[in-house]
Short mmCIF file of C-alpha atoms in Angstrom, two decimals:
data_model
loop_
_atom_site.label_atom_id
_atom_site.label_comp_id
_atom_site.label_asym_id
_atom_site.label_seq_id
_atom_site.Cartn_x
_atom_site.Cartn_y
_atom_site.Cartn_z
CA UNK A 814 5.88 -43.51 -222.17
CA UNK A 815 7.06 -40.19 -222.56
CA UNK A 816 10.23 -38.96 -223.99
CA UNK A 817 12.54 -36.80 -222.39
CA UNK A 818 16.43 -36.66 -222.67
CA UNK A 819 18.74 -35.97 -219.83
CA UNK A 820 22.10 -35.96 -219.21
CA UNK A 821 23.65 -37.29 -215.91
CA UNK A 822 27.18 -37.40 -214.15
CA UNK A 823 28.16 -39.86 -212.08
CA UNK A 824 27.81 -40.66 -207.89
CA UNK A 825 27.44 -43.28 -205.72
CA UNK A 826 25.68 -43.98 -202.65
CA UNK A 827 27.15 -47.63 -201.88
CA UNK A 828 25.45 -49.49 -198.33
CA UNK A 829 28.16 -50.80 -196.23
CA UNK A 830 28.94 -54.66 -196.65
CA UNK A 831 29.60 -56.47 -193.25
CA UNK A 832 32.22 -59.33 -194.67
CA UNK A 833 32.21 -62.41 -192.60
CA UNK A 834 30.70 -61.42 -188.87
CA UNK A 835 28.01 -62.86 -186.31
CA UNK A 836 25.56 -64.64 -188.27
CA UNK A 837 22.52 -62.59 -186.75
CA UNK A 838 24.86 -59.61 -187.94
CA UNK A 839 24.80 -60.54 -191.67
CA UNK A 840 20.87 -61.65 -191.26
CA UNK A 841 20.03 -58.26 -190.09
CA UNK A 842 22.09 -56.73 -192.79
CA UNK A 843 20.00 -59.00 -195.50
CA UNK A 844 16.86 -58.13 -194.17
CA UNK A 845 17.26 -54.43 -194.10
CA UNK A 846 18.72 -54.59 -197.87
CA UNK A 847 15.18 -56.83 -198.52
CA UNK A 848 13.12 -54.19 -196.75
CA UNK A 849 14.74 -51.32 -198.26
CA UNK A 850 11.93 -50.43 -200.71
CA UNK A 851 9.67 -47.76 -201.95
CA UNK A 852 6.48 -48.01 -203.70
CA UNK A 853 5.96 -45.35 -206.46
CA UNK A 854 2.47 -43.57 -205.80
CA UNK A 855 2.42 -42.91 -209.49
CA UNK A 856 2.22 -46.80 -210.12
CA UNK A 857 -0.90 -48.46 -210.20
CA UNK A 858 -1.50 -51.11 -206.77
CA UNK A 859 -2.64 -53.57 -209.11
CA UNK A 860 1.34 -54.11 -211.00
CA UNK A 861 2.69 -54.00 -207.24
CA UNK A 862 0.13 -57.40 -206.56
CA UNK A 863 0.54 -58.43 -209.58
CA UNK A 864 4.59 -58.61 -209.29
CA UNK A 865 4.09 -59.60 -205.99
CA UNK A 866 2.39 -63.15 -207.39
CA UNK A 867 6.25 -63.18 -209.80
CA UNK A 868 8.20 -62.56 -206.66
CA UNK A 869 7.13 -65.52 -204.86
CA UNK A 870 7.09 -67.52 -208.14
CA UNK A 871 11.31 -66.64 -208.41
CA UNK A 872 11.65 -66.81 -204.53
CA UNK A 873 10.29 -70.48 -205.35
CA UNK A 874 12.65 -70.90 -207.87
CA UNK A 875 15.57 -70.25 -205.90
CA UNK A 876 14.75 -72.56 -203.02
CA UNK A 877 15.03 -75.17 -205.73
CA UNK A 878 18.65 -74.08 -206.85
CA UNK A 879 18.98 -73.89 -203.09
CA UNK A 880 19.79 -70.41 -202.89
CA UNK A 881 19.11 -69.44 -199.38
CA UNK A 882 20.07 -66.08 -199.32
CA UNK A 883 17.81 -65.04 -202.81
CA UNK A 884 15.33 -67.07 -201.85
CA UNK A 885 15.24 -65.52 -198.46
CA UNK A 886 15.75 -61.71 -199.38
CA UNK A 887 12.83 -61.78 -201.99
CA UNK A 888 10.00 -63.07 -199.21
CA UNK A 889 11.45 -60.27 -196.83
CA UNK A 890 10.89 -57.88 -199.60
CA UNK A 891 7.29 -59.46 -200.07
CA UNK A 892 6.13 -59.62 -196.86
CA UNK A 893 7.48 -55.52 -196.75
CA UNK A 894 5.65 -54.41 -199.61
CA UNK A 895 2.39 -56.55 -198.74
CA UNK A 896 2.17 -56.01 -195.08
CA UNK A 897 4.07 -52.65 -194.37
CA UNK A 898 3.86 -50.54 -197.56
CA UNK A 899 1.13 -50.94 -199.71
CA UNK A 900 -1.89 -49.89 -197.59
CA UNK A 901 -0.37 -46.34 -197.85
CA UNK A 902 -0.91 -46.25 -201.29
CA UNK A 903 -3.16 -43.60 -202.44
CA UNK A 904 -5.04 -46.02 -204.53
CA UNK A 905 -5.13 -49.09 -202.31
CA UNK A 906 -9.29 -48.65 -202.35
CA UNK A 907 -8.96 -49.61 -205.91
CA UNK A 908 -7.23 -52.99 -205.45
CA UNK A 909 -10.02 -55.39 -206.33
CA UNK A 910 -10.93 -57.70 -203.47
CA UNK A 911 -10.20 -60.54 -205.26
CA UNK A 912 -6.37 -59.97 -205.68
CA UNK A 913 -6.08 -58.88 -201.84
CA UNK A 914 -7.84 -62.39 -200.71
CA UNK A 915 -5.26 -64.11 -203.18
CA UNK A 916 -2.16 -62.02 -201.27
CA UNK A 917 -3.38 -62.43 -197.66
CA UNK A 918 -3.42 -66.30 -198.64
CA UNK A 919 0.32 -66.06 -200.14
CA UNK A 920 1.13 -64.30 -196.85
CA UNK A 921 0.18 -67.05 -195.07
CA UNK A 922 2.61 -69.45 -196.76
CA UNK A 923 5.51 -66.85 -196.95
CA UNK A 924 5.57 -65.70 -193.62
CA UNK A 925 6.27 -69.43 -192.12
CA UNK A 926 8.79 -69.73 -195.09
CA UNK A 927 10.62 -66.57 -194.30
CA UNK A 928 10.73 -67.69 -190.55
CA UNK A 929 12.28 -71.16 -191.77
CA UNK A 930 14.52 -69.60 -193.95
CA UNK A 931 16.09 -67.36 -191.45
CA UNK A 932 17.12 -70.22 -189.02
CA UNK A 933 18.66 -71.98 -192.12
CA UNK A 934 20.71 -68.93 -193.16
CA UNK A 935 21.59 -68.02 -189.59
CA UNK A 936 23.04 -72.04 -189.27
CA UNK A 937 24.82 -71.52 -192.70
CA UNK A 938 26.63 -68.38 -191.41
CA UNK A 939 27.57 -70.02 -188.57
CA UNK A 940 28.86 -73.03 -190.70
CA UNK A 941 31.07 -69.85 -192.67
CA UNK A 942 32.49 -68.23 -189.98
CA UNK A 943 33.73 -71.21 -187.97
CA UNK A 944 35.18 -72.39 -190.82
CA UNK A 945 36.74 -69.13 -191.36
CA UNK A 946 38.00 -68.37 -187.79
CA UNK A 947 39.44 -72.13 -188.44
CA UNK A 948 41.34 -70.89 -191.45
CA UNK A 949 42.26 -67.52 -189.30
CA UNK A 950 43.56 -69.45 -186.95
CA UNK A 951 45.61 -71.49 -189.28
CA UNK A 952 47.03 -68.93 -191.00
CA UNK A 953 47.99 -67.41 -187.36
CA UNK A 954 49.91 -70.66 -186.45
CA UNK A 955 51.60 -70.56 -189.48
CA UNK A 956 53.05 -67.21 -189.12
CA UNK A 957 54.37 -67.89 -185.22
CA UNK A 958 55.85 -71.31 -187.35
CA UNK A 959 57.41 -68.99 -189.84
CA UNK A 960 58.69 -66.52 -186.82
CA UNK A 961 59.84 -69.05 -184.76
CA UNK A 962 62.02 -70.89 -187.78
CA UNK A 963 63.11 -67.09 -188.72
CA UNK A 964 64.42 -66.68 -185.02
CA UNK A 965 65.98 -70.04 -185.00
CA UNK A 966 67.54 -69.46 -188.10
CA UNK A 967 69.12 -65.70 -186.97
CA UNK A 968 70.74 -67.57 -183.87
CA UNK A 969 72.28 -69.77 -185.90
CA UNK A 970 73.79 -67.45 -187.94
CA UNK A 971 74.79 -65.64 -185.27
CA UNK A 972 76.89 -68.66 -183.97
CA UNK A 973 78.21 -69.36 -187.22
CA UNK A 974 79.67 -65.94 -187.30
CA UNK A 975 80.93 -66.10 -183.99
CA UNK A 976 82.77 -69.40 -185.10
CA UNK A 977 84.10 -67.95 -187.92
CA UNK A 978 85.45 -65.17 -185.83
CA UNK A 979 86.85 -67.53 -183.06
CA UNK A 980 88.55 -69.59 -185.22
CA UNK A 981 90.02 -66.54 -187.25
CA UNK A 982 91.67 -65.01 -183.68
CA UNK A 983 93.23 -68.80 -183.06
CA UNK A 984 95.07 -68.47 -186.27
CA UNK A 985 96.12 -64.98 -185.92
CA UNK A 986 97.15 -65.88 -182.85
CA UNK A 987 99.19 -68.81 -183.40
CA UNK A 988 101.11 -66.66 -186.48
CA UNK A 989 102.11 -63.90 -183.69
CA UNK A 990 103.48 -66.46 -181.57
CA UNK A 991 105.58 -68.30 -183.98
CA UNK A 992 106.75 -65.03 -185.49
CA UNK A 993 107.98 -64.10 -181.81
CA UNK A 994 110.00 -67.61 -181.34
CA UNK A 995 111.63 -67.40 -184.67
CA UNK A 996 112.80 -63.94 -183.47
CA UNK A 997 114.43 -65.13 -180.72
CA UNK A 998 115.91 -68.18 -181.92
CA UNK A 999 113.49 -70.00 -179.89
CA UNK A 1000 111.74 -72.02 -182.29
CA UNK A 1001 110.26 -75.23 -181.00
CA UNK A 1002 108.31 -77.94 -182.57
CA UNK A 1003 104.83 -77.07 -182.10
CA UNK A 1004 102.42 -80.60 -181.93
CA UNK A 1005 100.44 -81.22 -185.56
CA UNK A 1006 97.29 -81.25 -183.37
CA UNK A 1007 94.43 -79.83 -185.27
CA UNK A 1008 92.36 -77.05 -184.25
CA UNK A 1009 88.93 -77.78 -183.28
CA UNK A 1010 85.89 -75.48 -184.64
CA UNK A 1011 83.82 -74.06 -181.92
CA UNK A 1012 80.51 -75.61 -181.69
CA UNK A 1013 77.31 -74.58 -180.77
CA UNK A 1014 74.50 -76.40 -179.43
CA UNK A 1015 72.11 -74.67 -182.02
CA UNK A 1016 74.40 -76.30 -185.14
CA UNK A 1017 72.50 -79.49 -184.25
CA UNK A 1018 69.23 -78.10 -185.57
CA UNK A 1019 70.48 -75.95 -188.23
CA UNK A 1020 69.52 -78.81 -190.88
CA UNK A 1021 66.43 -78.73 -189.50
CA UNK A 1022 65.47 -75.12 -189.55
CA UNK A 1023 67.13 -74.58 -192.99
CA UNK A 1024 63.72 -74.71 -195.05
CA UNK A 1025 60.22 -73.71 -193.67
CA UNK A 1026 57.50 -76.31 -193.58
CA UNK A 1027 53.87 -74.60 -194.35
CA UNK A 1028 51.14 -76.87 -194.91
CA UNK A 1029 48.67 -75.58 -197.91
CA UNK A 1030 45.52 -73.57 -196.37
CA UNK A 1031 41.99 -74.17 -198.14
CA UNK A 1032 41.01 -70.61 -199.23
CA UNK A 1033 37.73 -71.65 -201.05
CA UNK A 1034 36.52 -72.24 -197.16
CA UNK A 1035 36.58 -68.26 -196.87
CA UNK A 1036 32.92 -67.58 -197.54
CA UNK A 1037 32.30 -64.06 -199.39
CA UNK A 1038 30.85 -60.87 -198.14
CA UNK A 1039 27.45 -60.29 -198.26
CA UNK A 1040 27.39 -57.29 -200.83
CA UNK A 1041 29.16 -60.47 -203.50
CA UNK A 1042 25.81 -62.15 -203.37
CA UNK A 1043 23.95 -59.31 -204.66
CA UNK A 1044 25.48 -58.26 -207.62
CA UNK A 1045 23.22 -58.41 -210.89
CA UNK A 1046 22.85 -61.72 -212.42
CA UNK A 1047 22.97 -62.14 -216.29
CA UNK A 1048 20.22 -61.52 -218.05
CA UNK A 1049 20.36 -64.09 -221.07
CA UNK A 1050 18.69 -62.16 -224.36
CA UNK A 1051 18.45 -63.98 -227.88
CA UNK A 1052 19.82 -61.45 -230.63
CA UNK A 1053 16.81 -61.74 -232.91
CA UNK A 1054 14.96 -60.43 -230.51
CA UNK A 1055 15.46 -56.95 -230.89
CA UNK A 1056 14.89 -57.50 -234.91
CA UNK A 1057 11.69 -59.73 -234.43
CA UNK A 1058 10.36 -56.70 -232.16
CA UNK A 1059 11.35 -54.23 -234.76
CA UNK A 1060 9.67 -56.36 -237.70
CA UNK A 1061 6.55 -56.09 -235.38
CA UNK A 1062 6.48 -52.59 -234.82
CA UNK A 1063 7.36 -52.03 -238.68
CA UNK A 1064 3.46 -50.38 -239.30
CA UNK A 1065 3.46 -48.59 -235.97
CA UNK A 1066 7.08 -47.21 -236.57
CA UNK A 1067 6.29 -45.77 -240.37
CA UNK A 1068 2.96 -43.87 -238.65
CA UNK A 1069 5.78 -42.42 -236.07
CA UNK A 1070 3.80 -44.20 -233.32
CA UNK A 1071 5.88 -46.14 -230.52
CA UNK A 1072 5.42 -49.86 -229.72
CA UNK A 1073 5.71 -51.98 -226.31
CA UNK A 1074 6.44 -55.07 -225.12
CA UNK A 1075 7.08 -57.70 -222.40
CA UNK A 1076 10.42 -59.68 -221.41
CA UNK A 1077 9.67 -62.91 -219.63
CA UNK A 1078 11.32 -65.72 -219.40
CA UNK A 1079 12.70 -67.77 -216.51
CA UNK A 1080 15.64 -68.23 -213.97
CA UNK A 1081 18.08 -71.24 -215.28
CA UNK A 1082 21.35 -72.10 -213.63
CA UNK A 1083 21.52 -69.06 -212.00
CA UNK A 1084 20.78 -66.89 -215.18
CA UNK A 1085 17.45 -64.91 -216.05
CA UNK A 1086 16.76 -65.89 -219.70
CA UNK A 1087 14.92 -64.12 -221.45
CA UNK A 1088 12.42 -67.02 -223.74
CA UNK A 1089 8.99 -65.01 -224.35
CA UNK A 1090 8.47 -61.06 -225.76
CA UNK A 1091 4.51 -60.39 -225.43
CA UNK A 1092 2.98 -57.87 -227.23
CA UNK A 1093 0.23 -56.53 -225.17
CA UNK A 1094 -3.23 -54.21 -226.37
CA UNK A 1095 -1.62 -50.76 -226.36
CA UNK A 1096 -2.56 -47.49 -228.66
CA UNK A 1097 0.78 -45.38 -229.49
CA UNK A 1098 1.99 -41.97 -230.23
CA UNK A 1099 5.28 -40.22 -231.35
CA UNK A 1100 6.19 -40.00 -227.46
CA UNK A 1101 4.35 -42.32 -225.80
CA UNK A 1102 2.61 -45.94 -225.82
CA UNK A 1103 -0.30 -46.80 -223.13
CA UNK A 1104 -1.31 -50.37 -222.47
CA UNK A 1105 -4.88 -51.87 -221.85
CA UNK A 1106 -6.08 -55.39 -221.39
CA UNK A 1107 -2.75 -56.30 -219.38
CA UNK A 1108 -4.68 -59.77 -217.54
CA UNK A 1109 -4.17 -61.29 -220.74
CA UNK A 1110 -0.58 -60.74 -220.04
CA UNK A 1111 -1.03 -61.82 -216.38
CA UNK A 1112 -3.27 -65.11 -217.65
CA UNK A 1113 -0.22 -65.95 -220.08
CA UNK A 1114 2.84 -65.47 -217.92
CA UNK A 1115 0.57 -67.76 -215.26
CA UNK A 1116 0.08 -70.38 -217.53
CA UNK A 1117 3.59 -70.98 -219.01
CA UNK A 1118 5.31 -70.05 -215.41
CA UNK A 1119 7.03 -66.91 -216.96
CA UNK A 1120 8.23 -64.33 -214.90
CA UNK A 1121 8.78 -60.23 -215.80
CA UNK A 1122 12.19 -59.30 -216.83
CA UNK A 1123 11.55 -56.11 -218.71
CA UNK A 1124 10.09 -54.45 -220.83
CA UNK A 1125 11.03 -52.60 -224.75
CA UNK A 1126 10.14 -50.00 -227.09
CA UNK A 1127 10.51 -47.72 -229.96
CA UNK A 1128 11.76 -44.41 -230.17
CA UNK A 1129 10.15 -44.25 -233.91
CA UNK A 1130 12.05 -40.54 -234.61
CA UNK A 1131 14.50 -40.00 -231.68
CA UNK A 1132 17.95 -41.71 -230.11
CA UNK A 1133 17.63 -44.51 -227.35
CA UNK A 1134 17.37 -42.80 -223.89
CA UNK A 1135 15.15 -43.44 -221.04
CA UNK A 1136 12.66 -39.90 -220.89
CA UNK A 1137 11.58 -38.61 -217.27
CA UNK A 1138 8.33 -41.26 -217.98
CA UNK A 1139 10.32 -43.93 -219.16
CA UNK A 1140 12.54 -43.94 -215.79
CA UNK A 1141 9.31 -43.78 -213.86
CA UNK A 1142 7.74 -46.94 -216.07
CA UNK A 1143 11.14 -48.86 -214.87
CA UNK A 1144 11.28 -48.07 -211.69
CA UNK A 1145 8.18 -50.23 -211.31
CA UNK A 1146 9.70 -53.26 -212.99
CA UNK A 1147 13.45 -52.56 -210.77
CA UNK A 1148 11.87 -52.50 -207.13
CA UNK A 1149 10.27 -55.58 -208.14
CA UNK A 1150 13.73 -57.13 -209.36
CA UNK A 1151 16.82 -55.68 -209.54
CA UNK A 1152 18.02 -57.39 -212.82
CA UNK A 1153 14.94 -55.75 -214.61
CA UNK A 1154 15.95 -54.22 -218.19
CA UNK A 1155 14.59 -51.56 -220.48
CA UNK A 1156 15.43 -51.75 -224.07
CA UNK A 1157 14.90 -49.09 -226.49
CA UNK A 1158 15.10 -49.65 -230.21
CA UNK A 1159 15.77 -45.81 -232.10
CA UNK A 1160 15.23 -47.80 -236.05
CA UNK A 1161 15.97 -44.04 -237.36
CA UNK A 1162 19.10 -44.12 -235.77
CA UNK A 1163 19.98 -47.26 -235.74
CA UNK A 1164 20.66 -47.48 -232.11
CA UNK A 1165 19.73 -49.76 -229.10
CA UNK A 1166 20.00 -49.20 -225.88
CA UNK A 1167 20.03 -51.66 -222.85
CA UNK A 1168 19.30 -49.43 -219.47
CA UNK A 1169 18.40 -49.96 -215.75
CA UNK A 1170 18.19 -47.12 -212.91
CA UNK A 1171 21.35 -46.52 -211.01
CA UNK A 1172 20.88 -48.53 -207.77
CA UNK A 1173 23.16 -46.10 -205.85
CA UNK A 1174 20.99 -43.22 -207.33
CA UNK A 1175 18.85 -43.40 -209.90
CA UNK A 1176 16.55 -46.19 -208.10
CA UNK A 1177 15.59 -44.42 -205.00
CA UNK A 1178 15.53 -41.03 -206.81
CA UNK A 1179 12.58 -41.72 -209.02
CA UNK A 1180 10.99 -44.25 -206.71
CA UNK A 1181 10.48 -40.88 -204.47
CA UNK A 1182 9.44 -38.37 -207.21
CA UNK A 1183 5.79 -37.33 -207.30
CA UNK A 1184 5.86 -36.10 -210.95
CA UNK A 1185 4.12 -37.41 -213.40
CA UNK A 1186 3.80 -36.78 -217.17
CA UNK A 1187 6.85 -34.44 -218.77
CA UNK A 1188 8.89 -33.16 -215.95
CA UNK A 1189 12.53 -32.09 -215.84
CA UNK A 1190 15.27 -34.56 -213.63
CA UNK A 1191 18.26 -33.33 -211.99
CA UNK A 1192 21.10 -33.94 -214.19
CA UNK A 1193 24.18 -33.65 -211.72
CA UNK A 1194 23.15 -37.25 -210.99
CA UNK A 1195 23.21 -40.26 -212.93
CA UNK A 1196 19.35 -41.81 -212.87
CA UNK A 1197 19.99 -44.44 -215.45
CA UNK A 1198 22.95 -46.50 -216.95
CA UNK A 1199 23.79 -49.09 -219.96
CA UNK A 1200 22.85 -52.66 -218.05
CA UNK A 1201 26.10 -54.31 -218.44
CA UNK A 1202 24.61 -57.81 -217.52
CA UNK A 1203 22.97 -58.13 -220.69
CA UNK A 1204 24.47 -61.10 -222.91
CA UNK A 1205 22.77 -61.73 -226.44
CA UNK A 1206 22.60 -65.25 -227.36
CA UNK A 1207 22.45 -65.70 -231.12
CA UNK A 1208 21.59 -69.55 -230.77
CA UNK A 1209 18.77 -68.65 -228.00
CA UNK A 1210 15.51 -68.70 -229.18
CA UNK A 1211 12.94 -66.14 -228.74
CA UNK A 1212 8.86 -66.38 -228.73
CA UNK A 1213 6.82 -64.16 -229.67
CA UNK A 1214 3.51 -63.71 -228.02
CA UNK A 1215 0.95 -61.05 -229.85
CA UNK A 1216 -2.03 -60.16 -227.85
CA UNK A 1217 -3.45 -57.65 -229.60
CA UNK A 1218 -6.96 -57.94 -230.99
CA UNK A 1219 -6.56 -57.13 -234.32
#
């Protein structure tokens, strides 16, 4: 993992939401944000099968929290990567035969599953949108309610005033005439009848209309748009894990040689938590740490149903940043699941640094660079940012897992 700094402004390439439409409308929309995915020629087929066997194992997950959608968009992605992308690889002849018999028979199962999945989804959407054209069409009744009461209440006004000014031309009227008799001498004894107050029919109702009537409308029926479902989900990390990792790499760190390791954990109540760092076979240098023996990895993430969240290492002389091979190691672990972390611990500094690719940039940017080794970025763009769905837990407790022969 090589270290290069770069410095990045900001842009955005946001995909267009479609809110609360025909169901096969948002489906489509799902499936082309599942499919939208590029493998990284630089990366090794082997991580791509081997995250393909954690993909299904969190797609699993999901159906049990009943998450359709999730569920749902990580079996498209599977079925894109296994059955659309990956024989392109340049180094698909290396894929051992054994992992490719173990993905055509997960293909099997996923395909059906996906198929399932998408009638479910397309019956929940329809479920959401009647339910919101019902509240549309709610709301619209209650505004001609609230325009017809407004009218109703304007005409009688409208009388009122005429009243008013009826009843004010009687008196004035009535003053000019006894003014005239008294003139002449005239003046008779007028009866003590009353004067009656114009009525109109409308002053019947007037009680009525006097306060508007509007029945309370269930917003929590208005489902969300699609582009809500997808933002990140915490990722959970105990606080001592950092320092446990950095106790670890203590040796490595004084012999200015960096050290790597695994995030795993799993998905609970809708939060990735991070429960396991593994410490894998690696050798190190000032700039870079290379790991070997990673089935032992593989063989303990299988065992104790862990799945990859990240990964973390030391910058043993220099500041936490993600270098040009750094982004490149990520990008791996990102395409895979967007939630995906890298931490970098800079003891000299005392810094650490909690990063993922853009997703409107950064992402796609790296997934399609053919470098490899040191190699300069554009810097007009932002590649990578601080992953603001990291939460430390200081009662969460952290295991650590090292699998290096000694």
């Amino acid at each position: 993992m090589n270290k290069e700094r770069s410095e990045n402004k900001t842009a955005k390439h946001p995909w267009k939401d479609v809110g609360i439409s025909d169901p096969r409308t948002r489906l489509k929309s799902l499936s082309d944000h599942a499919s939208t995915v590029e493998l990284d020629p630089n990366t090794p087929p082997q991580r791509y099968y081997r995250s393909g066997v954690e993909m299904i194992r969190m797609a699993d997950m999901y159906m049990k929290d009943n998450d359709l959608e999730y569920a749902y968009f990580l079996y498209v992605r599977f079925i894109t990567i296994f059955v659309e992308k990956i024989r392109n690889h340049p180094q698909f002849h290396k894929v051992p035969l054994k992992d490719k018999e173990q993905n055509q028979q997960a293909l099997r199962k996923v395909i059906p599953k996906a198929e399932e999945l998408k009638k479910q989804l397309l019956e929940h959407y329809q479920i959401q949108l009647d339910k919101y054209m019902e509240n549309v069409k709610e709301r619209e009744r209650l505004e001609k309610e609230r325009l017809k009461q407004e009218e109703l209440e304007k005409l009688r006004e409208e009388e009122e005033r005429k009243n008013k000014l009826a009843a004010m031309a009687a008196v004035k009227a009535a003053k000019t005439a006894m003014t005239l008799a008294a003139e002449d001498g005239k003046l008779k004894k007028l009866p003590n009848a009353p004067l009656k107050p114009l009525i109109s029919p409308s002053s019947d109702i007037s009680g009525q209309t006097s306060k508007e009537m509007r029945p309370a409308i269930d917003r929590s029926t208005k489902p969300s748009l699609l582009c809500d479902n997808f933002t990140l989900r915490d990722i959970v990390l105990p606080t001592k894990l950092m320092h446990n990792f950095l106790m670890l790499a203590f040796t490595n760190t004084t012999h200015n040689k960096e050290t790597c390791g695994i995030l795993a954990g799993k998905l609970e109540r809708n939060k990735l938590v991070v429960t396991h760092l593994l410490i894998p076979e690696q050798t190190g240098s000032p700039d870079s740490c290379v790991t070997h023996n990673e089935e032992d990895i593989f063989d303990y993430q299988d065992q104790h149903n862990l799945i990859t969240l990240g990964w973390i290492h030391t910058h043993p002389t220099q500041t936490a940043f993600l270098s040009s091979v750094d982004l490149h190691t990520h990008c791996a672990y990102q395409l895979m699941m967007a939630e995906a972390i890298a931490i970098v611990c800079a003891p000299k500094y005392d810094e650490t640094g909690f990063f993922i690719l853009t997703p409107e940039y950064g992402l796609e940017f790296i997934a399609n660079c053919r470098e490899t080794g040191f190699h300069p970025h554009p810097s007009d763009l932002p590649l990578y940012t601080k992953a603001k769905h990291c939460k430390l837990d200081v009662t969460a407790i952290i295991e650590v897992v090292d699998l290096r022969r000694k």
